[in-house]
Amino acid sequence: RPPAPGDATTLTRHGQARKDRGRQQEAVDSYRMALARHSDHGEAYYSLANLKTYRFTAAEIANMQQQEGNTSAPLMSQVYLMFALGKAHEDLGKYHAAFNYYRQGNDLKRAQSGYDAGKMSAELQAQQSFFSTDLFKARAACGHTASDPIFIVGLPRAGSTLLEQILASHTLVDGTLELPNILSIAQSLRRRGQLADNREYPSILADLPDSELRYFGQKYLADTAIHRQGAPYFIDKMPNNFRHIGLIKLILPNAKFIDARRHPLACCFSAYKQLFAEGQEFSYDLGDLGQYYRDYVALMNHWHSVLPGDILQINYEQVVEDLEGQVRRLLDYCGLPFEAQTLNFHDTQRSVRTASSEQVRKPLYREGLNQWQNFSDELQPLQRQLADVIRQYEQR
């Protein structure tokens, strides 16, 4: 249905739908039409920036700058504007100004967030405390035996959409979405634990009989079937599932896990300058980002320790340097035969709804690997916070 005349919000939504389908010029046209009708529509400016490949005109930048400091504008419109101006100035090589805009946008978002970095650290530590090698051995055959799901986990902006696009180019694999189903199961168990003498998740899993673990595995498969197109395997790319690998292993013991990694500073800064729709509240502050990244690495190290050989780590930089070698490694781990079209992943036509949607429709390029270095002065506190994990990553 054509967008409603004069309705900037509808025009912007129309553009986002075209973006998801890879129809970039149509998306640009819709966003520009929204701005022609309402020049202060911050979401349309940000939607252009979020294409990643779009470059603002001088007139568009001037229009955005005229709206700076307009505190009467809705909060999210101010946030959208700051992130869009950050992208515009980064493209111009004005890195100090770009960082200041990103910082202002993140500060506005963080002020509205109830994120507690200490609470998140405690939740992730609880996973390490509960799940052990002995527990997995004792309950190895409890869940549903299906091997359909391939979980791609990690931090956002680490290259997971690229890995999904590669796998979804294979004839035996369906690409889906960032599915919320595992998070929903974990949340239901958390609520149940709160009602049962304050039995916390994940420790409440010790009380579940084998039949209920199988039920949760079956429920996951049934509830996600709507996103599949008939291939024997499918991808669940929800990055936050790394927190729940233990749960997944109990309910779906034959599932595959791919840990998407990227240089810590590149990953964290890319998340900092990306305005996520929801679920990534740690990204609004560099200190919170650093702590979350450290907690993520610690938990992934634990999963590798108690589930040796069950998780494949893929480093983004190695995919850029050796695409075929890493694709073959990925397919071998998944038990899939090599297919040449997986190397031409950018030609695969499918809906992609993440921030990397336009980037995975183009061949790999090296230019983005070290973009964070343009902001090395501003990122020095984060670099100090992550010094040891950076060193470990660079030694792999």
Tab-separated table of C-alpha atoms in Angstrom:
chain	number	residue	atom	x	y	z
A	1	ARG	CA	0.000	0.000	0.000
A	2	PRO	CA	1.407	3.457	-0.875
A	3	PRO	CA	2.373	5.678	2.058
A	4	ALA	CA	-0.154	8.185	3.345
A	5	PRO	CA	0.422	11.649	1.835
A	6	GLY	CA	2.227	13.957	4.219
A	7	ASP	CA	2.723	11.315	6.912
A	8	ALA	CA	6.462	11.289	7.629
A	9	THR	CA	6.222	8.307	9.972
A	10	THR	CA	4.458	6.190	7.348
A	11	LEU	CA	6.944	7.248	4.691
A	12	THR	CA	9.832	6.270	6.965
A	13	ARG	CA	8.276	2.870	7.714
A	14	HIS	CA	7.752	2.381	3.987
A	15	GLY	CA	11.465	3.066	3.458
A	16	GLN	CA	12.481	0.618	6.167
A	17	ALA	CA	10.424	-2.132	4.538
A	18	ARG	CA	12.203	-1.464	1.237
A	19	LYS	CA	15.579	-1.463	2.998
A	20	ASP	CA	14.888	-4.896	4.516
A	21	ARG	CA	14.289	-6.256	1.015
A	22	GLY	CA	17.451	-4.759	-0.438
A	23	ARG	CA	15.667	-2.070	-2.456
A	24	GLN	CA	17.956	0.696	-1.304
A	25	GLN	CA	17.107	3.448	-3.767
A	26	GLU	CA	13.412	3.067	-3.032
A	27	ALA	CA	14.240	3.301	0.678
A	28	VAL	CA	16.262	6.475	0.107
A	29	ASP	CA	13.436	7.974	-1.920
A	30	SER	CA	10.939	7.284	0.875
A	31	TYR	CA	13.190	8.781	3.567
A	32	ARG	CA	13.840	11.886	1.471
A	33	MET	CA	10.126	12.256	0.777
A	34	ALA	CA	9.498	12.138	4.536
A	35	LEU	CA	12.067	14.918	5.043
A	36	ALA	CA	10.619	16.964	2.199
A	37	ARG	CA	7.278	16.907	4.017
A	38	HIS	CA	8.706	17.282	7.553
A	39	SER	CA	12.299	18.533	7.654
A	40	ASP	CA	12.534	17.940	11.436
A	41	HIS	CA	11.678	14.225	11.264
A	42	GLY	CA	14.757	12.865	13.047
A	43	GLU	CA	13.964	9.217	12.388
A	44	ALA	CA	14.189	9.746	8.623
A	45	TYR	CA	17.651	11.302	8.974
A	46	TYR	CA	18.767	8.390	11.128
A	47	SER	CA	17.237	5.865	8.707
A	48	LEU	CA	19.386	7.328	5.932
A	49	ALA	CA	22.455	7.090	8.179
A	50	ASN	CA	21.557	3.524	9.136
A	51	LEU	CA	21.842	2.432	5.520
A	52	LYS	CA	25.615	2.677	6.232
A	53	THR	CA	26.349	3.269	2.548
A	54	TYR	CA	24.451	6.585	2.271
A	55	ARG	CA	26.350	9.903	2.311
A	56	PHE	CA	24.486	13.036	3.409
A	57	THR	CA	24.515	16.094	1.188
A	58	ALA	CA	25.799	19.427	2.487
A	59	ALA	CA	22.233	20.723	2.505
A	60	GLU	CA	21.017	17.769	4.574
A	61	ILE	CA	23.805	18.270	7.116
A	62	ALA	CA	22.977	21.978	7.325
A	63	ASN	CA	19.310	21.153	7.918
A	64	MET	CA	20.226	18.752	10.716
A	65	GLN	CA	22.554	21.251	12.349
A	66	GLN	CA	19.818	23.873	12.353
A	67	GLN	CA	17.814	21.566	14.584
A	68	GLU	CA	20.588	20.992	17.143
A	69	GLY	CA	19.672	22.030	20.639
A	70	ASN	CA	15.935	21.984	19.979
A	71	THR	CA	14.956	20.592	23.368
A	72	SER	CA	11.269	21.024	22.541
A	73	ALA	CA	11.574	18.203	19.996
A	74	PRO	CA	10.611	14.708	21.218
A	75	LEU	CA	13.475	12.919	22.966
A	76	MET	CA	13.831	10.188	20.347
A	77	SER	CA	13.893	12.764	17.560
A	78	GLN	CA	16.853	14.406	19.321
A	79	VAL	CA	18.543	11.018	19.695
A	80	TYR	CA	18.009	10.148	16.024
A	81	LEU	CA	19.455	13.491	14.997
A	82	MET	CA	22.629	13.065	17.076
A	83	PHE	CA	23.392	9.636	15.644
A	84	ALA	CA	22.727	10.850	12.100
A	85	LEU	CA	25.031	13.835	12.588
A	86	GLY	CA	27.672	11.509	13.983
A	87	LYS	CA	27.536	9.388	10.834
A	88	ALA	CA	27.585	12.484	8.597
A	89	HIS	CA	30.688	13.895	10.271
A	90	GLU	CA	32.461	10.532	10.360
A	91	ASP	CA	32.005	10.267	6.592
A	92	LEU	CA	33.579	13.725	6.262
A	93	GLY	CA	36.599	12.662	8.311
A	94	LYS	CA	35.648	15.016	11.163
A	95	TYR	CA	36.149	12.345	13.786
A	96	HIS	CA	36.245	14.455	16.939
A	97	ALA	CA	32.953	16.140	16.018
A	98	ALA	CA	31.472	12.773	15.024
A	99	PHE	CA	32.348	11.237	18.381
A	100	ASN	CA	30.787	14.166	20.232
A	101	TYR	CA	27.540	13.626	18.364
A	102	TYR	CA	27.578	9.890	19.074
A	103	ARG	CA	28.272	10.642	22.731
A	104	GLN	CA	25.368	13.093	22.972
A	105	GLY	CA	22.985	10.593	21.412
A	106	ASN	CA	24.121	7.819	23.735
A	107	ASP	CA	23.926	10.078	26.788
A	108	LEU	CA	20.309	10.935	25.973
A	109	LYS	CA	19.461	7.235	25.597
A	110	ARG	CA	21.318	6.169	28.731
A	111	ALA	CA	19.485	8.770	30.808
A	112	GLN	CA	16.245	6.963	29.946
A	113	SER	CA	17.622	3.476	30.576
A	114	GLY	CA	17.539	1.500	33.782
A	115	TYR	CA	20.488	-0.650	32.745
A	116	ASP	CA	22.565	-1.951	35.669
A	117	ALA	CA	25.978	-3.241	34.570
A	118	GLY	CA	26.588	-4.897	37.945
A	119	LYS	CA	23.313	-6.788	37.786
A	120	MET	CA	24.130	-8.022	34.278
A	121	SER	CA	27.560	-9.201	35.431
A	122	ALA	CA	25.926	-11.134	38.281
A	123	GLU	CA	23.451	-12.779	35.868
A	124	LEU	CA	26.235	-13.940	33.572
A	125	GLN	CA	28.324	-15.140	36.510
A	126	ALA	CA	25.351	-17.219	37.673
A	127	GLN	CA	25.517	-19.096	34.369
A	128	GLN	CA	29.151	-19.982	35.018
A	129	SER	CA	28.421	-21.044	38.599
A	130	PHE	CA	25.557	-23.359	37.681
A	131	PHE	CA	26.590	-25.049	34.446
A	132	SER	CA	29.427	-27.537	34.796
A	133	THR	CA	30.950	-30.365	32.814
A	134	ASP	CA	29.368	-32.866	35.215
A	135	LEU	CA	25.909	-31.337	34.773
A	136	PHE	CA	26.072	-31.624	31.002
A	137	LYS	CA	27.321	-35.206	31.229
A	138	ALA	CA	24.526	-36.151	33.633
A	139	ARG	CA	21.805	-34.668	31.421
A	140	ALA	CA	23.344	-35.224	27.993
A	141	ALA	CA	20.327	-37.028	26.520
A	142	CYS	CA	17.480	-35.125	28.173
A	143	GLY	CA	16.360	-32.667	25.522
A	144	HIS	CA	14.822	-32.913	22.069
A	145	THR	CA	17.174	-34.663	19.652
A	146	ALA	CA	16.554	-32.412	16.611
A	147	SER	CA	19.695	-30.981	15.020
A	148	ASP	CA	17.859	-28.347	12.950
A	149	PRO	CA	18.908	-25.127	14.752
A	150	ILE	CA	22.177	-23.311	14.139
A	151	PHE	CA	22.607	-20.567	16.732
A	152	ILE	CA	24.821	-17.612	15.840
A	153	VAL	CA	25.676	-15.797	19.049
A	154	GLY	CA	27.964	-13.017	20.233
A	155	LEU	CA	27.866	-9.271	20.531
A	156	PRO	CA	25.976	-7.088	18.061
A	157	ARG	CA	28.094	-5.624	15.230
A	158	ALA	CA	30.538	-8.547	15.428
A	159	GLY	CA	29.791	-9.990	11.982
A	160	SER	CA	26.900	-12.291	12.830
A	161	THR	CA	24.753	-11.004	9.941
A	162	LEU	CA	27.572	-11.832	7.525
A	163	LEU	CA	27.794	-15.404	8.848
A	164	GLU	CA	24.022	-15.726	8.659
A	165	GLN	CA	24.008	-14.514	5.050
A	166	ILE	CA	26.731	-17.004	4.129
A	167	LEU	CA	24.862	-19.918	5.697
A	168	ALA	CA	21.499	-18.763	4.335
A	169	SER	CA	23.019	-18.947	0.848
A	170	HIS	CA	23.282	-22.728	1.299
A	171	THR	CA	20.452	-24.830	-0.134
A	172	LEU	CA	20.091	-26.806	3.107
A	173	VAL	CA	19.775	-23.798	5.445
A	174	ASP	CA	16.990	-21.307	6.059
A	175	GLY	CA	17.840	-17.831	7.240
A	176	THR	CA	15.266	-16.442	9.655
A	177	LEU	CA	15.482	-13.515	12.081
A	178	GLU	CA	16.886	-12.649	15.484
A	179	LEU	CA	14.363	-14.968	17.087
A	180	PRO	CA	13.203	-14.110	20.641
A	181	ASN	CA	12.116	-17.631	21.573
A	182	ILE	CA	15.069	-18.695	23.731
A	183	LEU	CA	14.940	-15.391	25.606
A	184	SER	CA	11.228	-15.988	26.201
A	185	ILE	CA	11.855	-19.487	27.590
A	186	ALA	CA	14.564	-18.139	29.894
A	187	GLN	CA	12.255	-15.354	31.076
A	188	SER	CA	9.442	-17.829	31.793
A	189	LEU	CA	11.822	-19.903	33.892
A	190	ARG	CA	12.998	-16.775	35.682
A	191	ARG	CA	9.405	-15.858	36.575
A	192	ARG	CA	8.669	-19.409	37.691
A	193	GLY	CA	11.720	-19.362	39.936
A	194	GLN	CA	10.620	-16.133	41.562
A	195	LEU	CA	7.319	-17.772	42.469
A	196	ALA	CA	8.965	-20.957	43.764
A	197	ASP	CA	10.721	-19.951	46.986
A	198	ASN	CA	12.851	-17.480	45.024
A	199	ARG	CA	14.569	-20.284	43.079
A	200	GLU	CA	16.713	-18.308	40.645
A	201	TYR	CA	17.299	-19.009	36.957
A	202	PRO	CA	19.352	-20.906	35.871
A	203	SER	CA	19.468	-23.003	39.058
A	204	ILE	CA	15.751	-23.802	38.661
A	205	LEU	CA	16.774	-26.005	35.723
A	206	ALA	CA	18.009	-28.568	38.244
A	207	ASP	CA	14.375	-29.115	39.293
A	208	LEU	CA	13.062	-29.818	35.787
A	209	PRO	CA	12.455	-33.444	34.780
A	210	ASP	CA	13.840	-34.743	31.489
A	211	SER	CA	10.350	-34.642	29.972
A	212	GLU	CA	10.060	-30.901	30.556
A	213	LEU	CA	13.438	-30.217	28.969
A	214	ARG	CA	12.274	-32.157	25.909
A	215	TYR	CA	9.032	-30.167	25.979
A	216	PHE	CA	10.927	-26.879	25.859
A	217	GLY	CA	12.992	-28.158	22.932
A	218	GLN	CA	9.837	-29.219	21.090
A	219	LYS	CA	8.150	-25.908	21.901
A	220	TYR	CA	11.090	-23.966	20.486
A	221	LEU	CA	10.952	-25.973	17.241
A	222	ALA	CA	7.185	-25.604	16.944
A	223	ASP	CA	7.153	-21.883	17.677
A	224	THR	CA	9.952	-21.089	15.213
A	225	ALA	CA	8.526	-23.217	12.377
A	226	ILE	CA	6.649	-20.203	11.016
A	227	HIS	CA	9.974	-18.587	10.057
A	228	ARG	CA	11.255	-21.547	8.054
A	229	GLN	CA	10.931	-22.299	4.330
A	230	GLY	CA	11.428	-26.067	4.349
A	231	ALA	CA	15.208	-26.548	4.562
A	232	PRO	CA	16.440	-29.178	7.044
A	233	TYR	CA	18.439	-26.588	9.030
A	234	PHE	CA	17.727	-23.026	10.092
A	235	ILE	CA	19.583	-20.143	11.739
A	236	ASP	CA	18.643	-18.339	14.926
A	237	LYS	CA	20.772	-15.190	14.996
A	238	MET	CA	19.685	-13.639	18.286
A	239	PRO	CA	23.090	-12.426	19.599
A	240	ASN	CA	22.015	-12.389	23.256
A	241	ASN	CA	21.510	-16.159	23.163
A	242	PHE	CA	25.169	-16.455	24.226
A	243	ARG	CA	23.839	-15.892	27.759
A	244	HIS	CA	21.700	-19.035	27.468
A	245	ILE	CA	23.897	-21.608	25.725
A	246	GLY	CA	23.557	-23.851	28.777
A	247	LEU	CA	19.764	-23.808	28.563
A	248	ILE	CA	19.854	-24.442	24.815
A	249	LYS	CA	22.241	-27.365	25.264
A	250	LEU	CA	19.877	-28.991	27.768
A	251	ILE	CA	16.738	-28.630	25.642
A	252	LEU	CA	18.375	-29.091	22.201
A	253	PRO	CA	21.579	-31.092	22.773
A	254	ASN	CA	22.328	-31.467	19.050
A	255	ALA	CA	22.072	-27.772	18.170
A	256	LYS	CA	25.103	-26.003	16.679
A	257	PHE	CA	26.648	-22.823	18.124
A	258	ILE	CA	28.708	-20.282	16.191
A	259	ASP	CA	30.386	-17.525	18.200
A	260	ALA	CA	30.851	-14.451	15.986
A	261	ARG	CA	33.865	-12.400	17.117
A	262	ARG	CA	35.435	-9.132	16.031
A	263	HIS	CA	38.322	-7.077	17.390
A	264	PRO	CA	37.111	-5.838	20.812
A	265	LEU	CA	37.574	-2.135	20.055
A	266	ALA	CA	36.037	-2.432	16.593
A	267	CYS	CA	33.079	-4.361	17.993
A	268	CYS	CA	32.460	-2.074	20.970
A	269	PHE	CA	32.783	1.176	19.066
A	270	SER	CA	30.564	-0.105	16.268
A	271	ALA	CA	27.923	-0.901	18.899
A	272	TYR	CA	28.378	2.520	20.533
A	273	LYS	CA	27.611	4.360	17.302
A	274	GLN	CA	24.682	2.087	16.414
A	275	LEU	CA	21.286	3.061	17.774
A	276	PHE	CA	19.645	-0.294	18.514
A	277	ALA	CA	15.869	-0.577	18.612
A	278	GLU	CA	15.901	-2.516	21.885
A	279	GLY	CA	17.699	-5.114	23.975
A	280	GLN	CA	21.220	-3.662	23.912
A	281	GLU	CA	21.120	-1.085	26.729
A	282	PHE	CA	24.759	-1.737	27.599
A	283	SER	CA	25.733	0.036	24.356
A	284	TYR	CA	24.928	3.581	25.547
A	285	ASP	CA	28.087	4.015	27.619
A	286	LEU	CA	31.692	3.025	26.820
A	287	GLY	CA	32.306	1.855	30.393
A	288	ASP	CA	29.225	-0.362	30.328
A	289	LEU	CA	30.280	-1.660	26.912
A	290	GLY	CA	33.733	-2.566	28.186
A	291	GLN	CA	32.349	-4.422	31.191
A	292	TYR	CA	29.778	-6.246	29.072
A	293	TYR	CA	32.439	-7.290	26.579
A	294	ARG	CA	34.640	-8.635	29.392
A	295	ASP	CA	31.684	-10.530	30.869
A	296	TYR	CA	30.831	-11.940	27.436
A	297	VAL	CA	34.390	-13.208	26.899
A	298	ALA	CA	34.459	-14.752	30.378
A	299	LEU	CA	31.172	-16.573	29.804
A	300	MET	CA	32.169	-17.769	26.336
A	301	ASN	CA	35.444	-19.075	27.784
A	302	HIS	CA	33.362	-20.996	30.307
A	303	TRP	CA	31.106	-22.489	27.626
A	304	HIS	CA	34.158	-23.573	25.628
A	305	SER	CA	35.564	-25.171	28.785
A	306	VAL	CA	32.474	-27.172	29.800
A	307	LEU	CA	31.348	-27.907	26.220
A	308	PRO	CA	34.659	-28.597	24.474
A	309	GLY	CA	34.351	-28.741	20.698
A	310	ASP	CA	30.657	-27.810	20.687
A	311	ILE	CA	31.095	-24.129	19.787
A	312	LEU	CA	32.830	-22.734	16.713
A	313	GLN	CA	34.429	-19.306	17.057
A	314	ILE	CA	34.680	-17.327	13.809
A	315	ASN	CA	36.689	-14.100	13.778
A	316	TYR	CA	35.420	-11.446	11.403
A	317	GLU	CA	38.900	-10.344	10.351
A	318	GLN	CA	39.792	-13.896	9.327
A	319	VAL	CA	36.666	-14.098	7.161
A	320	VAL	CA	37.723	-10.897	5.387
A	321	GLU	CA	41.281	-12.208	4.896
A	322	ASP	CA	40.354	-15.768	3.866
A	323	LEU	CA	36.714	-16.005	2.864
A	324	GLU	CA	36.807	-19.463	1.286
A	325	GLY	CA	38.894	-21.007	4.046
A	326	GLN	CA	36.589	-19.706	6.770
A	327	VAL	CA	33.428	-20.604	4.839
A	328	ARG	CA	34.669	-24.185	4.403
A	329	ARG	CA	35.487	-24.294	8.125
A	330	LEU	CA	31.994	-23.026	8.946
A	331	LEU	CA	30.266	-25.538	6.669
A	332	ASP	CA	32.391	-28.426	7.935
A	333	TYR	CA	31.407	-27.612	11.521
A	334	CYS	CA	27.729	-27.548	10.538
A	335	GLY	CA	28.060	-30.845	8.664
A	336	LEU	CA	27.153	-29.220	5.354
A	337	PRO	CA	28.703	-29.902	1.942
A	338	PHE	CA	30.496	-27.006	0.287
A	339	GLU	CA	28.388	-24.978	-2.177
A	340	ALA	CA	29.990	-22.285	-4.294
A	341	GLN	CA	27.134	-19.810	-3.871
A	342	THR	CA	28.023	-19.412	-0.193
A	343	LEU	CA	31.079	-17.441	-1.372
A	344	ASN	CA	28.751	-15.148	-3.347
A	345	PHE	CA	26.537	-14.516	-0.340
A	346	HIS	CA	25.969	-10.906	-1.431
A	347	ASP	CA	23.890	-12.162	-4.383
A	348	THR	CA	21.437	-14.040	-2.148
A	349	GLN	CA	18.015	-12.387	-2.196
A	350	ARG	CA	16.370	-12.412	1.215
A	351	SER	CA	14.988	-10.010	3.778
A	352	VAL	CA	17.637	-8.805	6.265
A	353	ARG	CA	16.471	-6.650	9.159
A	354	THR	CA	19.683	-5.876	11.018
A	355	ALA	CA	21.960	-2.845	10.852
A	356	SER	CA	24.247	-4.732	8.438
A	357	SER	CA	21.545	-5.349	5.839
A	358	GLU	CA	23.157	-3.220	3.114
A	359	GLN	CA	26.711	-4.314	3.903
A	360	VAL	CA	25.999	-8.047	3.429
A	361	ARG	CA	24.573	-7.296	-0.018
A	362	LYS	CA	28.034	-6.271	-1.203
A	363	PRO	CA	31.307	-8.249	-1.517
A	364	LEU	CA	33.636	-8.138	1.467
A	365	TYR	CA	35.904	-5.135	1.773
A	366	ARG	CA	38.780	-4.337	4.122
A	367	GLU	CA	38.128	-0.623	4.618
A	368	GLY	CA	35.955	-1.074	7.683
A	369	LEU	CA	38.321	-3.294	9.652
A	370	ASN	CA	40.149	-0.505	11.447
A	371	GLN	CA	37.677	2.374	11.354
A	372	TRP	CA	37.772	2.533	15.125
A	373	GLN	CA	41.381	3.738	14.916
A	374	ASN	CA	40.100	7.102	13.678
A	375	PHE	CA	38.718	7.524	17.204
A	376	SER	CA	41.719	6.143	19.090
A	377	ASP	CA	42.038	9.205	21.349
A	378	GLU	CA	38.404	9.046	22.467
A	379	LEU	CA	38.603	5.272	22.922
A	380	GLN	CA	41.680	5.232	25.156
A	381	PRO	CA	39.677	4.546	28.368
A	382	LEU	CA	37.976	1.607	26.669
A	383	GLN	CA	41.307	0.355	25.346
A	384	ARG	CA	42.729	0.353	28.875
A	385	GLN	CA	39.639	-1.427	30.210
A	386	LEU	CA	39.937	-4.163	27.579
A	387	ALA	CA	43.740	-4.397	27.404
A	388	ASP	CA	43.991	-8.067	28.327
A	389	VAL	CA	41.135	-9.303	26.104
A	390	ILE	CA	42.497	-7.240	23.205
A	391	ARG	CA	45.890	-8.872	23.664
A	392	GLN	CA	44.349	-12.339	23.772
A	393	TYR	CA	42.264	-11.661	20.665
A	394	GLU	CA	45.204	-10.348	18.671
A	395	GLN	CA	47.264	-13.430	19.582
A	396	ARG	CA	44.718	-15.897	18.147
